[in-house]
Coordinates of C-alpha atoms in Angstrom, one line a residue:
X29 CA 174.0 128.7 -12.2
X30 CA 174.1 131.9 -10.3
X31 CA 175.9 132.1 -7.0
X32 CA 175.0 134.4 -4.1
X33 CA 177.9 136.1 -2.5
X34 CA 177.8 137.9 0.7
X35 CA 177.3 141.2 -1.1
X36 CA 174.5 139.9 -3.3
X37 CA 172.6 138.5 -0.3
X38 CA 172.9 141.8 1.5
X39 CA 171.7 143.6 -1.5
X40 CA 168.7 141.3 -2.0
X41 CA 167.7 141.7 1.6
X42 CA 167.9 145.5 1.3
X43 CA 165.6 145.4 -1.8
X44 CA 163.1 143.1 -0.1
X45 CA 162.9 145.4 2.9
X46 CA 162.3 148.4 0.7
X47 CA 159.6 146.7 -1.4
X48 CA 156.1 147.7 -0.2
X49 CA 154.1 145.5 -2.5
X50 CA 151.9 143.0 -0.6
X51 CA 153.2 144.0 2.8
X52 CA 149.8 145.0 4.2
X53 CA 148.3 141.7 3.2
X54 CA 151.2 139.8 4.8
X55 CA 151.0 141.9 8.0
X56 CA 147.3 141.5 8.2
X57 CA 147.5 137.7 7.8
X58 CA 150.1 137.5 10.6
X59 CA 148.1 139.9 12.8
X60 CA 144.9 138.1 12.2
X61 CA 146.5 134.8 13.1
X62 CA 147.8 136.2 16.4
X63 CA 144.5 138.1 17.1
X64 CA 142.4 135.0 16.5
X65 CA 144.6 133.1 19.0
X66 CA 144.1 135.9 21.6
X67 CA 140.3 136.0 21.0
X68 CA 140.1 132.2 21.2
X69 CA 142.1 132.2 24.5
X70 CA 139.9 135.0 25.9
X71 CA 136.6 133.2 24.9
X72 CA 137.9 130.0 26.3
X73 CA 139.0 131.7 29.6
X74 CA 135.5 133.2 29.9
X75 CA 133.8 129.8 29.4
X76 CA 136.1 128.1 32.0
X77 CA 135.5 131.0 34.4
X78 CA 131.7 130.7 34.0
X79 CA 131.8 126.9 34.4
X80 CA 134.0 127.3 37.5
X81 CA 131.5 129.7 39.1
X82 CA 128.6 127.3 38.4
X83 CA 130.5 124.3 39.7
X84 CA 131.6 126.1 42.9
X85 CA 127.9 126.8 43.6
X86 CA 127.1 123.2 43.0
X87 CA 129.9 122.0 45.2
X88 CA 128.9 124.4 48.0
X89 CA 125.3 123.3 47.9
X90 CA 126.2 119.6 47.6
X91 CA 128.5 119.7 50.6
X92 CA 125.9 121.4 52.8
X93 CA 123.1 119.2 51.6
X94 CA 125.0 115.9 52.2
X95 CA 126.2 117.1 55.6
X96 CA 122.6 118.0 56.6
X97 CA 121.4 114.6 55.3
X98 CA 123.9 112.7 57.4
X99 CA 123.2 115.0 60.4
X100 CA 119.5 114.1 60.1
X101 CA 120.1 110.4 60.2
X102 CA 121.0 109.5 56.6
X103 CA 123.4 106.6 56.0
X104 CA 126.8 107.9 54.9
X105 CA 127.4 104.8 52.7
X106 CA 124.1 105.2 50.9
X107 CA 124.8 108.9 50.3
X108 CA 127.8 108.0 48.1
X109 CA 125.2 107.7 45.3
X110 CA 125.1 111.5 45.3
X111 CA 128.5 111.4 43.7
X112 CA 127.0 110.3 40.4
X113 CA 124.3 113.0 40.2
X114 CA 124.7 115.4 37.3
X115 CA 125.8 119.0 37.8
X116 CA 123.5 119.9 35.0
X117 CA 126.3 120.2 32.4
X118 CA 127.5 117.9 29.8
X119 CA 129.9 115.2 31.1
X120 CA 129.4 116.5 34.6
X121 CA 130.4 114.3 37.6
X122 CA 130.3 114.7 41.3
X123 CA 132.3 113.0 44.1
X124 CA 131.4 113.1 47.8
X125 CA 133.7 112.0 50.6
X126 CA 132.9 111.7 54.3
X127 CA 136.1 113.1 55.8
X128 CA 135.1 112.7 59.5
X129 CA 132.2 111.3 61.5
X130 CA 133.0 113.4 64.6
X131 CA 132.3 116.1 63.8
X132 CA 130.5 115.2 60.6
X133 CA 132.7 116.7 57.8
X134 CA 131.9 116.2 54.1
X135 CA 133.9 117.1 51.0
X136 CA 132.0 117.5 47.7
X137 CA 133.8 117.8 44.4
X138 CA 132.0 118.9 41.2
X139 CA 133.7 118.5 37.9
X140 CA 132.8 119.1 34.2
X141 CA 134.4 119.0 30.8
X142 CA 134.2 122.3 28.9
X143 CA 134.5 122.4 25.1
X144 CA 135.8 125.9 24.2
X145 CA 134.1 127.4 21.2
X146 CA 137.5 128.2 19.6
X147 CA 139.3 125.3 21.1
X148 CA 141.0 124.2 17.9
X149 CA 142.7 127.6 17.7
X150 CA 144.4 127.1 21.0
X151 CA 144.9 123.4 20.6
X152 CA 142.5 122.3 23.3
X153 CA 139.4 120.4 22.4
X154 CA 138.2 120.1 26.0
X155 CA 139.2 121.6 29.4
X156 CA 138.5 119.8 32.7
X157 CA 137.1 122.2 35.3
X158 CA 136.9 121.1 39.0
X159 CA 135.7 122.8 42.1
X160 CA 135.6 121.5 45.7
X161 CA 133.8 122.5 48.9
X162 CA 133.9 121.1 52.5
X163 CA 131.1 121.4 55.1
X164 CA 131.1 120.6 58.8
X165 CA 128.2 119.9 61.2
X166 CA 128.6 122.0 64.3
X167 CA 127.0 120.4 67.3
X168 CA 124.0 122.1 68.8
X169 CA 124.5 124.1 72.0
X170 CA 123.1 123.0 75.3
X171 CA 120.0 124.9 76.5
X172 CA 119.5 125.6 80.2
X173 CA 116.6 128.0 79.9
X174 CA 113.8 127.3 77.4
X175 CA 110.8 129.7 77.5
X176 CA 108.0 128.0 75.5
X177 CA 105.3 130.7 75.1
X178 CA 104.8 131.2 71.4
X179 CA 103.4 134.7 71.4
X180 CA 103.1 136.3 74.8
X181 CA 105.0 139.6 75.6
X182 CA 107.5 139.6 78.4
X183 CA 108.0 135.9 78.0
X184 CA 111.4 136.5 79.7
X185 CA 111.3 139.4 82.0
X186 CA 114.2 140.5 84.3
X187 CA 113.9 143.6 86.5
X188 CA 115.8 145.3 89.2
X189 CA 119.2 144.0 90.4
X190 CA 118.4 140.4 89.6
X191 CA 120.9 138.6 87.4
X192 CA 120.8 135.4 85.3
X193 CA 124.1 133.7 84.4
X194 CA 124.8 130.6 82.3
X195 CA 128.2 131.0 80.6
X196 CA 128.1 127.5 79.2
X197 CA 124.5 127.2 78.0
X198 CA 121.8 129.0 75.9
X199 CA 118.7 130.8 76.9
X200 CA 116.0 130.3 74.3
X201 CA 112.7 132.4 74.1
X202 CA 110.2 131.0 71.6
X203 CA 107.8 134.0 71.8
X204 CA 107.4 135.9 68.5
X205 CA 106.1 139.0 70.2
X206 CA 107.9 142.3 69.5
X207 CA 108.2 142.5 73.3
X208 CA 109.2 138.9 73.9
X209 CA 112.0 139.9 76.3
X210 CA 112.6 142.7 78.6
X211 CA 115.6 143.5 80.9
X212 CA 115.3 146.5 83.1
X213 CA 117.4 147.8 86.0
X214 CA 121.0 147.2 87.0
X215 CA 121.0 143.4 86.7
X216 CA 122.4 141.5 83.8
X217 CA 121.8 138.4 81.7
X218 CA 125.1 136.7 80.9
X219 CA 124.6 133.5 78.8
X220 CA 126.6 131.6 76.2
X221 CA 123.9 132.9 73.9
X222 CA 120.4 134.3 74.2
X223 CA 118.1 133.4 71.3
X224 CA 114.8 135.1 70.8
X225 CA 112.2 134.3 68.1
X226 CA 110.7 137.8 68.5
X227 CA 112.3 141.0 69.7
X228 CA 112.2 143.3 72.7
X229 CA 112.1 147.0 73.5
X230 CA 114.1 147.0 76.8
X231 CA 116.9 144.6 76.3
X232 CA 119.9 146.2 78.1
X233 CA 122.2 144.2 80.2
X234 CA 122.5 141.1 77.9
X235 CA 126.0 139.7 77.3
X236 CA 126.3 138.9 74.5
X237 CA 123.4 140.8 72.8
X238 CA 120.4 138.6 72.1
X239 CA 120.1 136.9 68.7
X240 CA 116.7 138.1 67.4
X241 CA 114.6 136.2 64.9
X242 CA 115.9 132.9 66.0
X243 CA 113.9 129.7 65.1
X244 CA 111.9 128.2 67.8
X245 CA 113.0 125.1 69.7
X246 CA 110.7 122.3 70.3
X247 CA 109.7 121.2 73.8
X248 CA 112.1 118.3 74.6
X249 CA 109.6 116.7 77.0
X250 CA 106.5 117.2 74.9
X251 CA 106.2 113.4 74.1
X252 CA 106.6 112.3 77.7
X253 CA 103.9 110.0 79.0
X254 CA 102.4 111.5 82.2
X255 CA 101.5 108.9 84.8
X256 CA 98.0 108.4 86.0
X257 CA 97.3 109.3 89.6
X258 CA 96.0 105.8 90.5
X259 CA 95.3 104.8 94.1
X260 CA 96.5 107.2 96.8
X261 CA 99.3 106.2 99.1
X262 CA 99.0 109.4 101.2
X263 CA 96.4 112.2 101.5
X264 CA 97.2 115.9 102.1
X265 CA 100.6 115.7 103.6
X266 CA 101.2 118.5 106.2
X267 CA 104.5 118.5 108.2
X268 CA 105.2 120.9 111.1
X269 CA 108.4 120.9 113.2
X270 CA 109.0 117.2 112.6
X271 CA 110.6 114.8 110.1
X272 CA 108.6 112.6 107.7
X273 CA 109.9 110.0 105.3
X274 CA 107.9 109.3 102.1
X275 CA 108.4 106.5 99.6
X276 CA 107.7 106.9 96.0
X277 CA 104.1 106.5 94.9
X278 CA 100.9 108.5 94.5
X279 CA 100.4 111.4 97.0
X280 CA 96.9 112.8 96.7
X281 CA 96.2 116.4 97.7
X282 CA 98.7 119.1 98.7
X283 CA 102.1 118.8 100.4
X284 CA 102.5 121.6 103.0
X285 CA 105.8 121.9 104.9
X286 CA 105.9 124.3 107.8
X287 CA 108.9 126.1 109.3
X288 CA 111.2 123.6 111.1
X289 CA 109.8 120.6 109.2
X290 CA 111.7 118.1 107.1
X291 CA 110.3 115.8 104.4
X292 CA 112.6 113.1 103.1
X293 CA 111.4 111.6 99.8
X294 CA 112.7 108.2 98.6
X295 CA 114.1 107.3 95.2
X296 CA 111.6 107.0 92.3
X297 CA 108.7 109.0 90.9
X298 CA 106.5 110.8 93.3
X299 CA 103.1 111.5 91.7
X300 CA 101.4 114.5 93.4
X301 CA 97.9 115.6 92.6
X302 CA 98.0 118.8 94.5
X303 CA 100.5 121.6 95.1
X304 CA 103.8 122.0 97.1
X305 CA 104.2 124.7 99.7
X306 CA 107.5 125.2 101.5
X307 CA 107.6 127.9 104.2
X308 CA 110.8 129.6 105.4
X309 CA 112.8 127.1 107.4
X310 CA 111.3 124.0 105.8
X311 CA 113.4 121.3 104.3
X312 CA 112.7 118.8 101.5
X313 CA 115.4 116.3 100.8
X314 CA 115.1 114.0 97.7
X315 CA 118.7 113.2 96.8
X316 CA 118.6 109.5 95.9
X317 CA 117.2 109.8 92.4
X318 CA 113.7 111.3 92.7
X319 CA 111.3 113.1 90.4
X320 CA 108.4 115.1 91.8
X321 CA 105.7 114.9 89.1
X322 CA 102.6 117.1 89.7
X323 CA 99.5 116.0 87.7
X324 CA 96.7 118.2 89.1
X325 CA 94.9 120.8 87.0
X326 CA 95.8 123.4 89.6
X327 CA 99.1 122.1 90.9
X328 CA 101.7 124.8 91.6
X329 CA 104.9 125.3 93.5
X330 CA 105.4 127.8 96.4
X331 CA 109.0 127.6 97.6
X332 CA 109.4 130.5 100.0
X333 CA 112.7 132.3 100.8
X334 CA 115.0 130.7 103.3
X335 CA 113.7 127.2 102.8
X336 CA 115.9 124.2 101.8
X337 CA 115.1 122.2 98.7
X338 CA 117.5 119.4 97.5
X339 CA 116.6 117.2 94.6
X340 CA 118.7 114.9 92.5
X341 CA 116.8 113.5 89.5
X342 CA 116.9 109.9 88.4
X343 CA 119.4 108.9 85.8
X344 CA 117.2 106.3 84.1
X345 CA 113.6 105.9 83.2
X346 CA 111.0 108.3 81.5
X347 CA 111.8 111.0 84.0
X348 CA 115.6 110.8 83.8
X349 CA 117.2 114.2 84.4
X350 CA 113.9 115.8 85.6
X351 CA 113.7 117.0 89.2
X352 CA 110.3 118.7 89.1
X353 CA 107.6 118.5 86.5
X354 CA 104.0 119.9 86.3
X355 CA 101.6 118.4 83.8
X356 CA 100.4 120.9 81.2
X357 CA 97.3 122.8 82.4
X358 CA 94.4 124.5 80.5
X359 CA 95.3 128.0 81.8
X360 CA 98.6 129.5 82.8
X361 CA 99.2 129.4 86.6
X362 CA 102.1 130.9 88.6
X363 CA 104.7 129.0 90.6
X364 CA 107.3 130.7 92.8
X365 CA 110.8 129.7 93.7
X366 CA 112.4 132.3 96.0
X367 CA 116.1 132.1 96.6
X368 CA 118.0 133.1 99.6
X369 CA 118.0 129.6 101.1
X370 CA 119.4 126.3 99.9
X371 CA 117.9 125.4 96.5
X372 CA 120.2 122.6 95.3
X373 CA 118.9 121.0 92.1
X374 CA 120.5 118.3 90.0
X375 CA 117.8 118.1 87.3
X376 CA 115.5 120.1 85.2
X377 CA 112.4 122.0 86.4
X378 CA 109.6 121.5 83.8
X379 CA 106.6 123.8 83.9
X380 CA 105.4 123.9 80.3
X381 CA 102.2 126.0 80.9
X382 CA 103.2 128.0 83.9
X383 CA 104.8 131.4 84.7
X384 CA 107.7 130.8 87.0
X385 CA 108.5 133.7 89.4
X386 CA 112.1 133.3 90.4
X387 CA 114.4 135.2 92.7
X388 CA 118.1 134.5 93.1
X389 CA 120.5 134.4 95.9
X390 CA 121.5 131.7 98.3
X391 CA 122.7 128.5 96.7
X392 CA 121.0 129.4 93.4
X393 CA 123.8 131.9 92.9
X394 CA 126.5 129.3 93.2
X395 CA 128.2 127.9 90.1
X396 CA 127.5 124.3 89.6
X397 CA 128.4 121.4 87.3
X398 CA 125.1 119.7 88.0
X399 CA 122.0 120.2 86.0
X400 CA 120.2 123.4 86.9
X401 CA 117.8 124.1 84.0
X402 CA 114.3 125.4 83.5
X403 CA 111.7 124.8 80.8
X404 CA 108.8 127.0 81.5
X405 CA 106.0 128.9 79.7
X406 CA 107.2 132.2 80.9
X407 CA 109.9 133.4 83.4
X408 CA 109.9 136.5 85.6
X409 CA 113.3 137.1 87.4
X410 CA 113.0 139.5 90.3
X411 CA 114.8 140.6 93.5
X412 CA 118.5 141.4 93.7
X413 CA 120.1 138.0 93.7
X414 CA 121.8 135.9 91.0
X415 CA 120.6 132.7 89.4
X416 CA 123.3 130.5 88.0
X417 CA 122.2 127.9 85.4
X418 CA 123.9 124.9 83.9
X419 CA 122.5 122.6 81.2
X420 CA 124.2 119.5 82.5
X421 CA 122.1 116.5 81.3
X422 CA 119.1 118.6 80.3
X423 CA 117.6 117.4 77.0
X424 CA 117.2 120.7 75.2
X425 CA 119.7 121.7 72.6
X426 CA 119.8 124.2 69.8
X427 CA 119.7 122.7 66.3
X428 CA 123.0 121.5 64.9
X429 CA 124.3 123.9 62.3
X430 CA 126.1 123.3 59.1
X431 CA 128.7 125.7 57.7
X432 CA 131.2 125.7 54.8
X433 CA 134.9 125.6 55.9
X434 CA 136.4 125.4 52.4

């Protein structure tokens, strides 16, 4: 039996190191083993990365779709079924969670098991890949000016030193015309946002700059039932240098208020078949919850400068929040409200087929927390005064948006 001493072991190791027979094969085998592991890891990493990208897209889309469904009236509990829909891959599974109802916030998790092609080489038969996205529903913004014309140029026109201001509300112009808006002169339009379906060639003075190509907003009063005229309580009301009180009801013909006159209108809905004219120095007071509803085919408003108009709209009923309304007419007519006097409104002015010629100044320039909103077919702002708008309880709002926050 041979014995290895320290010297013999050293000599054997030296001879083995100097021997070159079979080294290449041995080194190749070792290298191939390491290389196959690296290749397997790289291939597996590429598979996981591709699956992760696909799942992130699925999670993003899922979060947005579920948030939109809940926003549009879907039942959050029923929407849990979306968690079990397939992501399109083998062993895919989704999970949806309603994080908050106010604001609506949804988390969507997409997961999938990936089987690496060279999994056995790296000791992993499957790899679990998970991606998550969160979407929130942002409330629509209040609208204090809605211009309904779908295609006319200069649907919103501001000229001279006139200014329009509504720092807490949106101006929306539905016209798709390339000249849907114009703003000329030294005045300004300063709104929370100005949204225009079309465009404009003279659009200086807007702060912030208008958002062009915006989707149209629907008329919030389009489904309102207009009252029938019925039997007349009064005919052709003309007041000159005196005071007249008028209860709610049907008033046939025109209402003409001369200088120095005063008309006090009681609470409720006043149905008017003609037009309203207020001359300088005239007063109309309807501050107990009144709506002036004009139903004539040629009804218009002519509110002259230095007159006083005070209307507080009802808070209940079909005309809640509406101070003045003119029933849609076959052809566009023009109404005028000229500032400089006391125009105090707590309610919307609704002229869906009319051009409103509006000048600022007087109390129209004063900031207000009350509702001072206009829904018109077109608007021309002229003069050198300011018109301050506030959405208050007006019905129009921009659509609620959905955005990813994670």
